[in-house]
Short mmCIF file of N, CA and C in Angstrom, two decimals:
data_model
loop_
_atom_site.label_atom_id
_atom_site.label_comp_id
_atom_site.label_asym_id
_atom_site.label_seq_id
_atom_site.Cartn_x
_atom_site.Cartn_y
_atom_site.Cartn_z
N MET A 1 105.86 159.80 91.27
CA MET A 1 105.90 159.47 89.86
C MET A 1 104.49 159.49 89.31
N SER A 2 104.35 159.96 88.08
CA SER A 2 103.03 160.01 87.48
C SER A 2 102.59 158.62 87.02
N GLY A 3 101.29 158.48 86.79
CA GLY A 3 100.76 157.20 86.34
C GLY A 3 101.36 156.76 85.01
N LEU A 4 101.59 157.72 84.11
CA LEU A 4 102.17 157.38 82.80
C LEU A 4 103.59 156.86 82.96
N VAL A 5 104.38 157.50 83.82
CA VAL A 5 105.75 157.05 84.04
C VAL A 5 105.74 155.66 84.67
N ASN A 6 104.85 155.44 85.65
CA ASN A 6 104.72 154.10 86.25
C ASN A 6 104.35 153.07 85.20
N ALA A 7 103.40 153.39 84.34
CA ALA A 7 102.97 152.45 83.31
C ALA A 7 104.12 152.13 82.36
N LEU A 8 104.88 153.14 81.97
CA LEU A 8 106.04 152.91 81.09
C LEU A 8 107.10 152.07 81.78
N LEU A 9 107.32 152.32 83.06
CA LEU A 9 108.28 151.53 83.83
C LEU A 9 107.84 150.07 83.92
N ILE A 10 106.56 149.85 84.16
CA ILE A 10 106.03 148.48 84.24
C ILE A 10 106.20 147.76 82.91
N VAL A 11 105.84 148.42 81.82
CA VAL A 11 105.97 147.81 80.48
C VAL A 11 107.43 147.49 80.18
N ALA A 12 108.33 148.41 80.49
CA ALA A 12 109.75 148.19 80.23
C ALA A 12 110.29 147.01 81.04
N VAL A 13 109.96 146.95 82.34
CA VAL A 13 110.44 145.86 83.18
C VAL A 13 109.88 144.53 82.69
N VAL A 14 108.60 144.48 82.40
CA VAL A 14 107.99 143.23 81.93
C VAL A 14 108.63 142.79 80.61
N ALA A 15 108.83 143.71 79.68
CA ALA A 15 109.44 143.36 78.39
C ALA A 15 110.84 142.80 78.57
N VAL A 16 111.65 143.47 79.37
CA VAL A 16 113.02 143.00 79.60
C VAL A 16 113.02 141.64 80.29
N VAL A 17 112.19 141.49 81.30
CA VAL A 17 112.15 140.23 82.05
C VAL A 17 111.70 139.08 81.16
N ILE A 18 110.65 139.28 80.40
CA ILE A 18 110.14 138.20 79.56
C ILE A 18 111.15 137.81 78.48
N VAL A 19 111.72 138.79 77.80
CA VAL A 19 112.69 138.49 76.74
C VAL A 19 113.88 137.74 77.32
N ARG A 20 114.38 138.18 78.46
CA ARG A 20 115.54 137.54 79.07
C ARG A 20 115.23 136.13 79.56
N GLN A 21 114.04 135.90 80.06
CA GLN A 21 113.75 134.62 80.67
C GLN A 21 113.44 133.51 79.67
N PHE A 22 113.13 133.86 78.43
CA PHE A 22 112.86 132.84 77.44
C PHE A 22 114.12 132.49 76.64
N ARG A 23 115.26 132.96 77.11
CA ARG A 23 116.56 132.55 76.58
C ARG A 23 117.28 131.78 77.68
N ALA A 24 118.06 130.79 77.29
CA ALA A 24 118.83 130.05 78.29
C ALA A 24 119.87 131.00 78.89
N ARG A 25 119.92 131.02 80.23
CA ARG A 25 120.85 131.91 80.93
C ARG A 25 121.39 131.21 82.16
N PRO A 26 122.63 131.50 82.51
CA PRO A 26 123.14 130.93 83.76
C PRO A 26 122.49 131.62 84.96
N VAL A 27 122.31 130.86 86.02
CA VAL A 27 121.75 131.41 87.25
C VAL A 27 122.92 131.77 88.16
N ASN A 28 122.95 133.00 88.59
CA ASN A 28 123.99 133.45 89.51
C ASN A 28 123.36 133.56 90.89
N THR A 29 123.60 132.55 91.74
CA THR A 29 122.97 132.53 93.05
C THR A 29 123.60 133.52 94.02
N GLY A 30 124.73 134.09 93.67
CA GLY A 30 125.39 135.02 94.57
C GLY A 30 124.98 136.47 94.37
N ARG A 31 124.24 136.75 93.32
CA ARG A 31 123.88 138.15 93.07
C ARG A 31 122.69 138.57 93.90
N ARG A 32 122.38 139.83 93.85
CA ARG A 32 121.26 140.38 94.62
C ARG A 32 119.97 140.24 93.83
N TRP A 33 119.40 139.06 93.83
CA TRP A 33 118.20 138.75 93.06
C TRP A 33 117.00 139.52 93.57
N TRP A 34 117.04 140.01 94.77
CA TRP A 34 115.93 140.69 95.41
C TRP A 34 115.92 142.19 95.13
N LEU A 35 116.98 142.72 94.51
CA LEU A 35 117.13 144.17 94.36
C LEU A 35 116.05 144.80 93.47
N LEU A 36 115.82 144.28 92.28
CA LEU A 36 114.80 144.85 91.39
C LEU A 36 113.41 144.77 92.01
N PRO A 37 113.00 143.63 92.57
CA PRO A 37 111.69 143.61 93.23
C PRO A 37 111.59 144.62 94.38
N ALA A 38 112.66 144.77 95.13
CA ALA A 38 112.64 145.73 96.25
C ALA A 38 112.49 147.16 95.74
N ILE A 39 113.20 147.51 94.67
CA ILE A 39 113.10 148.86 94.11
C ILE A 39 111.68 149.11 93.60
N LEU A 40 111.11 148.14 92.88
CA LEU A 40 109.75 148.30 92.37
C LEU A 40 108.75 148.45 93.52
N ALA A 41 108.93 147.69 94.59
CA ALA A 41 108.02 147.78 95.73
C ALA A 41 108.12 149.14 96.41
N VAL A 42 109.33 149.66 96.57
CA VAL A 42 109.51 150.98 97.20
C VAL A 42 108.86 152.06 96.34
N VAL A 43 109.08 152.01 95.03
CA VAL A 43 108.48 153.00 94.14
C VAL A 43 106.95 152.91 94.21
N ALA A 44 106.42 151.71 94.23
CA ALA A 44 104.96 151.52 94.28
C ALA A 44 104.38 152.02 95.61
N LEU A 45 105.04 151.71 96.70
CA LEU A 45 104.51 152.07 98.01
C LEU A 45 104.64 153.56 98.33
N ARG A 46 105.45 154.27 97.58
CA ARG A 46 105.58 155.72 97.77
C ARG A 46 104.39 156.48 97.23
N GLU A 47 103.62 155.84 96.37
CA GLU A 47 102.47 156.50 95.77
C GLU A 47 101.32 156.59 96.76
N PRO A 48 100.79 157.77 97.00
CA PRO A 48 99.68 157.90 97.95
C PRO A 48 98.36 157.34 97.42
N ALA A 49 98.24 157.20 96.10
CA ALA A 49 96.96 156.77 95.50
C ALA A 49 96.90 155.26 95.28
N ILE A 50 97.69 154.50 96.04
CA ILE A 50 97.64 153.05 95.87
C ILE A 50 96.27 152.51 96.28
N LEU A 51 95.60 153.21 97.22
CA LEU A 51 94.22 152.88 97.60
C LEU A 51 93.33 154.06 97.24
N ASP A 52 92.15 153.77 96.73
CA ASP A 52 91.17 154.80 96.40
C ASP A 52 90.58 155.35 97.69
N ALA A 53 90.67 156.66 97.89
CA ALA A 53 90.20 157.29 99.13
C ALA A 53 88.68 157.15 99.30
N HIS A 54 87.94 157.05 98.21
CA HIS A 54 86.49 156.97 98.27
C HIS A 54 85.96 155.53 98.37
N HIS A 55 86.81 154.58 98.06
CA HIS A 55 86.43 153.16 98.08
C HIS A 55 87.54 152.35 98.74
N ARG A 56 87.86 152.67 99.97
CA ARG A 56 89.00 152.05 100.66
C ARG A 56 88.88 150.52 100.75
N THR A 57 87.75 150.03 101.16
CA THR A 57 87.59 148.59 101.34
C THR A 57 87.72 147.85 100.01
N GLU A 58 87.01 148.35 99.00
CA GLU A 58 87.05 147.69 97.69
C GLU A 58 88.46 147.74 97.09
N SER A 59 89.12 148.89 97.20
CA SER A 59 90.46 149.00 96.61
C SER A 59 91.46 148.16 97.40
N ALA A 60 91.28 148.04 98.72
CA ALA A 60 92.17 147.19 99.51
C ALA A 60 91.97 145.72 99.13
N LEU A 61 90.73 145.32 98.89
CA LEU A 61 90.47 143.95 98.45
C LEU A 61 91.06 143.68 97.07
N LEU A 62 90.92 144.65 96.17
CA LEU A 62 91.52 144.50 94.84
C LEU A 62 93.04 144.44 94.93
N LEU A 63 93.64 145.28 95.78
CA LEU A 63 95.09 145.27 95.96
C LEU A 63 95.54 143.93 96.54
N GLY A 64 94.83 143.44 97.55
CA GLY A 64 95.17 142.14 98.13
C GLY A 64 95.08 141.03 97.10
N THR A 65 94.05 141.08 96.28
CA THR A 65 93.90 140.07 95.23
C THR A 65 95.02 140.19 94.21
N GLU A 66 95.40 141.41 93.86
CA GLU A 66 96.53 141.65 92.94
C GLU A 66 97.81 141.04 93.51
N LEU A 67 98.02 141.22 94.80
CA LEU A 67 99.23 140.67 95.43
C LEU A 67 99.19 139.15 95.45
N LEU A 68 98.02 138.57 95.69
CA LEU A 68 97.89 137.11 95.65
C LEU A 68 98.12 136.57 94.24
N VAL A 69 97.63 137.28 93.24
CA VAL A 69 97.89 136.89 91.84
C VAL A 69 99.38 136.94 91.56
N GLY A 70 100.05 138.00 92.01
CA GLY A 70 101.50 138.11 91.83
C GLY A 70 102.25 136.99 92.52
N LEU A 71 101.82 136.66 93.73
CA LEU A 71 102.44 135.58 94.49
C LEU A 71 102.27 134.24 93.76
N GLY A 72 101.04 133.96 93.37
CA GLY A 72 100.78 132.70 92.66
C GLY A 72 101.45 132.62 91.31
N MET A 73 101.43 133.73 90.59
CA MET A 73 102.04 133.75 89.27
C MET A 73 103.57 133.61 89.37
N GLY A 74 104.18 134.25 90.36
CA GLY A 74 105.62 134.12 90.55
C GLY A 74 106.02 132.70 90.87
N ALA A 75 105.26 132.05 91.75
CA ALA A 75 105.56 130.66 92.11
C ALA A 75 105.34 129.74 90.91
N ALA A 76 104.24 129.93 90.20
CA ALA A 76 103.96 129.08 89.04
C ALA A 76 105.02 129.28 87.94
N TRP A 77 105.42 130.52 87.74
CA TRP A 77 106.45 130.79 86.73
C TRP A 77 107.76 130.12 87.13
N ALA A 78 108.13 130.20 88.39
CA ALA A 78 109.39 129.60 88.83
C ALA A 78 109.36 128.08 88.70
N TRP A 79 108.22 127.47 89.00
CA TRP A 79 108.16 126.01 88.96
C TRP A 79 107.94 125.49 87.54
N THR A 80 107.56 126.32 86.59
CA THR A 80 107.44 125.87 85.20
C THR A 80 108.68 126.24 84.39
N THR A 81 109.68 126.78 85.04
CA THR A 81 110.93 127.14 84.38
C THR A 81 111.88 125.95 84.42
N LYS A 82 112.45 125.65 83.29
CA LYS A 82 113.42 124.56 83.20
C LYS A 82 114.72 125.02 83.84
N ILE A 83 115.31 124.16 84.65
CA ILE A 83 116.58 124.47 85.30
C ILE A 83 117.45 123.22 85.25
N TRP A 84 118.71 123.38 84.91
CA TRP A 84 119.61 122.24 84.77
C TRP A 84 121.04 122.68 85.04
N THR A 85 121.90 121.70 85.25
CA THR A 85 123.33 121.98 85.42
C THR A 85 124.08 121.46 84.21
N GLU A 86 125.06 122.21 83.83
CA GLU A 86 125.97 121.81 82.75
C GLU A 86 127.07 120.94 83.36
N PRO A 87 127.82 120.22 82.54
CA PRO A 87 128.91 119.40 83.07
C PRO A 87 129.95 120.20 83.86
N ASP A 88 130.10 121.48 83.56
CA ASP A 88 131.05 122.32 84.31
C ASP A 88 130.49 122.80 85.64
N GLY A 89 129.23 122.42 85.97
CA GLY A 89 128.63 122.77 87.25
C GLY A 89 127.81 124.04 87.25
N VAL A 90 127.77 124.77 86.12
CA VAL A 90 126.98 125.99 86.04
C VAL A 90 125.51 125.64 85.90
N VAL A 91 124.67 126.30 86.69
CA VAL A 91 123.23 126.07 86.64
C VAL A 91 122.63 127.03 85.63
N TRP A 92 121.81 126.49 84.72
CA TRP A 92 121.16 127.28 83.69
C TRP A 92 119.66 127.25 83.88
N THR A 93 118.98 128.24 83.32
CA THR A 93 117.53 128.32 83.42
C THR A 93 116.95 128.85 82.11
N LYS A 94 115.74 128.42 81.83
CA LYS A 94 115.03 128.92 80.65
C LYS A 94 113.54 128.70 80.86
N SER A 95 112.76 129.72 80.62
CA SER A 95 111.31 129.58 80.73
C SER A 95 110.79 128.68 79.63
N THR A 96 109.66 128.03 79.89
CA THR A 96 109.08 127.07 78.96
C THR A 96 107.76 127.61 78.40
N LYS A 97 107.13 126.80 77.55
CA LYS A 97 105.81 127.17 77.05
C LYS A 97 104.81 127.27 78.20
N ALA A 98 104.96 126.40 79.18
CA ALA A 98 104.08 126.47 80.35
C ALA A 98 104.26 127.80 81.08
N SER A 99 105.48 128.32 81.11
CA SER A 99 105.73 129.63 81.71
C SER A 99 104.99 130.72 80.94
N GLY A 100 104.98 130.60 79.63
CA GLY A 100 104.24 131.56 78.81
C GLY A 100 102.75 131.50 79.11
N MET A 101 102.24 130.30 79.36
CA MET A 101 100.82 130.16 79.71
C MET A 101 100.54 130.79 81.09
N VAL A 102 101.51 130.70 81.98
CA VAL A 102 101.36 131.35 83.29
C VAL A 102 101.25 132.86 83.10
N TRP A 103 102.10 133.42 82.23
CA TRP A 103 102.03 134.87 81.95
C TRP A 103 100.68 135.23 81.34
N LEU A 104 100.21 134.43 80.41
CA LEU A 104 98.92 134.71 79.78
C LEU A 104 97.79 134.65 80.80
N GLY A 105 97.80 133.62 81.65
CA GLY A 105 96.79 133.50 82.69
C GLY A 105 96.83 134.67 83.66
N GLY A 106 98.03 135.07 84.05
CA GLY A 106 98.16 136.21 84.96
C GLY A 106 97.67 137.50 84.33
N LEU A 107 97.96 137.67 83.05
CA LEU A 107 97.49 138.86 82.33
C LEU A 107 95.97 138.89 82.29
N LEU A 108 95.36 137.75 81.99
CA LEU A 108 93.90 137.68 81.95
C LEU A 108 93.27 137.94 83.33
N LEU A 109 93.90 137.41 84.38
CA LEU A 109 93.41 137.68 85.73
C LEU A 109 93.49 139.17 86.07
N ARG A 110 94.58 139.80 85.66
CA ARG A 110 94.74 141.23 85.95
C ARG A 110 93.73 142.07 85.16
N VAL A 111 93.46 141.70 83.92
CA VAL A 111 92.44 142.40 83.14
C VAL A 111 91.08 142.24 83.82
N GLY A 112 90.80 141.04 84.30
CA GLY A 112 89.55 140.81 85.02
C GLY A 112 89.45 141.64 86.29
N LEU A 113 90.55 141.73 87.04
CA LEU A 113 90.56 142.56 88.25
C LEU A 113 90.34 144.03 87.92
N PHE A 114 90.98 144.49 86.85
CA PHE A 114 90.81 145.88 86.45
C PHE A 114 89.36 146.14 86.05
N ALA A 115 88.77 145.21 85.30
CA ALA A 115 87.37 145.36 84.88
C ALA A 115 86.44 145.35 86.09
N LEU A 116 86.72 144.49 87.06
CA LEU A 116 85.91 144.46 88.28
C LEU A 116 86.01 145.79 89.03
N GLY A 117 87.23 146.29 89.17
CA GLY A 117 87.42 147.58 89.83
C GLY A 117 86.71 148.71 89.11
N ALA A 118 86.78 148.70 87.79
CA ALA A 118 86.10 149.73 87.00
C ALA A 118 84.59 149.63 87.18
N ALA A 119 84.07 148.40 87.23
CA ALA A 119 82.63 148.22 87.41
C ALA A 119 82.18 148.70 88.79
N LEU A 120 83.06 148.58 89.78
CA LEU A 120 82.74 149.03 91.14
C LEU A 120 82.99 150.53 91.32
N GLY A 121 83.58 151.17 90.31
CA GLY A 121 83.88 152.60 90.41
C GLY A 121 85.13 152.91 91.20
N VAL A 122 86.00 151.93 91.36
CA VAL A 122 87.24 152.11 92.12
C VAL A 122 88.32 152.70 91.22
N HIS A 123 88.94 153.80 91.68
CA HIS A 123 90.07 154.37 90.96
C HIS A 123 91.27 153.44 91.18
N GLN A 124 91.87 152.99 90.08
CA GLN A 124 92.98 152.05 90.18
C GLN A 124 94.25 152.71 89.65
N ASP A 125 95.24 152.78 90.52
CA ASP A 125 96.50 153.40 90.17
C ASP A 125 97.49 152.33 89.70
N SER A 126 98.44 152.72 88.87
CA SER A 126 99.42 151.77 88.36
C SER A 126 100.36 151.27 89.45
N SER A 127 100.39 151.94 90.59
CA SER A 127 101.29 151.50 91.66
C SER A 127 100.87 150.14 92.22
N ALA A 128 99.59 149.81 92.20
CA ALA A 128 99.15 148.49 92.64
C ALA A 128 99.68 147.41 91.70
N LEU A 129 99.64 147.68 90.41
CA LEU A 129 100.18 146.74 89.43
C LEU A 129 101.69 146.59 89.61
N MET A 130 102.36 147.71 89.90
CA MET A 130 103.81 147.66 90.10
C MET A 130 104.16 146.85 91.35
N LEU A 131 103.37 146.99 92.40
CA LEU A 131 103.60 146.21 93.61
C LEU A 131 103.37 144.72 93.35
N GLY A 132 102.34 144.40 92.57
CA GLY A 132 102.10 143.01 92.18
C GLY A 132 103.25 142.44 91.37
N LEU A 133 103.81 143.26 90.48
CA LEU A 133 104.96 142.85 89.67
C LEU A 133 106.18 142.62 90.56
N ALA A 134 106.37 143.48 91.55
CA ALA A 134 107.49 143.31 92.48
C ALA A 134 107.37 141.98 93.23
N ILE A 135 106.15 141.66 93.69
CA ILE A 135 105.92 140.39 94.39
C ILE A 135 106.20 139.22 93.45
N LEU A 136 105.68 139.31 92.22
CA LEU A 136 105.88 138.26 91.22
C LEU A 136 107.36 138.00 90.99
N LEU A 137 108.13 139.07 90.72
CA LEU A 137 109.56 138.90 90.43
C LEU A 137 110.33 138.42 91.65
N GLY A 138 109.97 138.90 92.82
CA GLY A 138 110.65 138.46 94.04
C GLY A 138 110.43 136.99 94.33
N VAL A 139 109.19 136.54 94.21
CA VAL A 139 108.87 135.13 94.47
C VAL A 139 109.56 134.25 93.43
N ARG A 140 109.46 134.62 92.16
CA ARG A 140 110.07 133.81 91.11
C ARG A 140 111.58 133.71 91.29
N SER A 141 112.23 134.85 91.51
CA SER A 141 113.68 134.85 91.67
C SER A 141 114.10 134.06 92.90
N GLY A 142 113.39 134.23 94.00
CA GLY A 142 113.72 133.50 95.21
C GLY A 142 113.62 132.00 95.03
N ILE A 143 112.56 131.55 94.38
CA ILE A 143 112.39 130.11 94.15
C ILE A 143 113.46 129.59 93.20
N LEU A 144 113.77 130.35 92.14
CA LEU A 144 114.81 129.89 91.20
C LEU A 144 116.18 129.81 91.86
N VAL A 145 116.51 130.78 92.69
CA VAL A 145 117.79 130.74 93.39
C VAL A 145 117.83 129.54 94.33
N TRP A 146 116.72 129.30 95.03
CA TRP A 146 116.64 128.14 95.92
C TRP A 146 116.80 126.84 95.13
N ARG A 147 116.12 126.73 93.98
CA ARG A 147 116.23 125.53 93.15
C ARG A 147 117.66 125.36 92.64
N ALA A 148 118.29 126.46 92.22
CA ALA A 148 119.67 126.39 91.72
C ALA A 148 120.63 125.96 92.82
N GLN A 149 120.44 126.47 94.02
CA GLN A 149 121.31 126.07 95.13
C GLN A 149 121.11 124.60 95.47
N SER A 150 119.88 124.10 95.34
CA SER A 150 119.65 122.69 95.63
C SER A 150 120.31 121.81 94.57
N LEU A 151 120.43 122.28 93.34
CA LEU A 151 121.14 121.52 92.31
C LEU A 151 122.63 121.50 92.57
N HIS A 152 123.17 122.61 93.09
CA HIS A 152 124.59 122.66 93.45
C HIS A 152 124.89 121.69 94.59
N ALA A 153 123.94 121.54 95.50
CA ALA A 153 124.15 120.70 96.67
C ALA A 153 124.18 119.22 96.32
N ALA A 154 123.47 118.81 95.26
CA ALA A 154 123.39 117.39 94.91
C ALA A 154 123.63 117.18 93.42
N PRO A 155 124.89 117.34 92.95
CA PRO A 155 125.16 117.11 91.53
C PRO A 155 124.97 115.64 91.18
N SER A 156 124.61 115.39 89.94
CA SER A 156 124.28 114.02 89.53
C SER A 156 125.40 113.39 88.71
N ALA A 157 126.32 112.76 89.32
CA ALA A 157 127.36 111.91 88.74
C ALA A 157 127.82 112.33 87.35
N GLY A 158 128.13 113.61 87.18
CA GLY A 158 128.67 114.08 85.92
C GLY A 158 127.65 114.35 84.84
N ARG A 159 126.39 114.03 85.07
CA ARG A 159 125.35 114.28 84.07
C ARG A 159 124.60 115.55 84.42
N PRO A 160 124.13 116.26 83.39
CA PRO A 160 123.31 117.43 83.68
C PRO A 160 122.05 117.03 84.44
N ALA A 161 121.68 117.83 85.43
CA ALA A 161 120.49 117.54 86.23
C ALA A 161 119.32 118.38 85.75
N ARG A 162 118.11 117.83 85.88
CA ARG A 162 116.90 118.57 85.55
C ARG A 162 116.05 118.68 86.81
N ALA A 163 115.50 119.85 87.01
CA ALA A 163 114.61 120.02 88.15
C ALA A 163 113.16 120.14 87.70
N TYR A 164 112.95 120.37 86.43
CA TYR A 164 111.59 120.46 85.89
C TYR A 164 111.36 119.21 85.08
N ARG A 165 110.50 118.33 85.53
CA ARG A 165 110.33 117.02 84.91
C ARG A 165 109.31 117.05 83.79
N ASP A 166 109.67 117.66 82.69
CA ASP A 166 108.74 117.70 81.58
C ASP A 166 109.25 116.90 80.39
N GLY A 167 110.30 116.14 80.59
CA GLY A 167 110.82 115.30 79.54
C GLY A 167 111.74 116.00 78.57
N MET A 168 112.02 117.29 78.81
CA MET A 168 112.92 118.00 77.92
C MET A 168 114.35 117.56 78.20
N ALA A 169 115.11 117.36 77.16
CA ALA A 169 116.50 116.99 77.33
C ALA A 169 117.30 118.24 77.70
N PRO A 170 118.30 118.10 78.55
CA PRO A 170 119.11 119.26 78.89
C PRO A 170 119.93 119.70 77.68
N VAL A 171 120.20 120.98 77.62
CA VAL A 171 120.95 121.54 76.51
C VAL A 171 122.41 121.63 76.92
N ILE A 172 123.29 121.03 76.14
CA ILE A 172 124.73 121.17 76.37
C ILE A 172 125.17 122.32 75.47
N ARG A 173 125.68 123.34 76.08
CA ARG A 173 125.97 124.58 75.38
C ARG A 173 127.47 124.81 75.33
N LYS A 174 127.99 125.15 74.15
CA LYS A 174 129.39 125.51 73.99
C LYS A 174 129.47 126.99 73.73
N GLU A 175 130.17 127.67 74.58
CA GLU A 175 130.29 129.13 74.46
C GLU A 175 131.45 129.47 73.52
N GLY A 176 131.19 130.39 72.60
CA GLY A 176 132.25 130.88 71.72
C GLY A 176 133.03 131.96 72.41
N VAL A 177 134.27 132.09 72.05
CA VAL A 177 135.12 133.11 72.68
C VAL A 177 135.29 134.28 71.76
#
């Protein structure tokens, strides 16, 4: 895949994920939450230019740092996401303002990494960013599924449960038919 196609794919995935996560949605713990991150990782790892041939050490360090940023950002995003159970037992999730700050911080870190790589003369391919995004989405989804399963295991006496202790009241939602 060309760099432009990778960049467009990254922008599309990020846009869809962000828009969907800032709306209240039920968590389906039985689905294949790992599928999108796995596809993104396979597409990223197929690219031969994930490491700069002329600056192997520097590009490997930048890639490792990108993956650590993705790991940290995915965990932080998952733990700043509000999760609760409805009276019918369905677990819901919605990203918070803190989650938005995590995205902003991650974006700033990535811009800084790109600037550092450019200053070192390292060719940076979009596949490294895509691999970081795959790690981010995989970690976040895994933690959210784990949190949702833990809420199913210990329901709270008919009241909606909260796993993110930020003082937000749970939302009781009535679905229209």
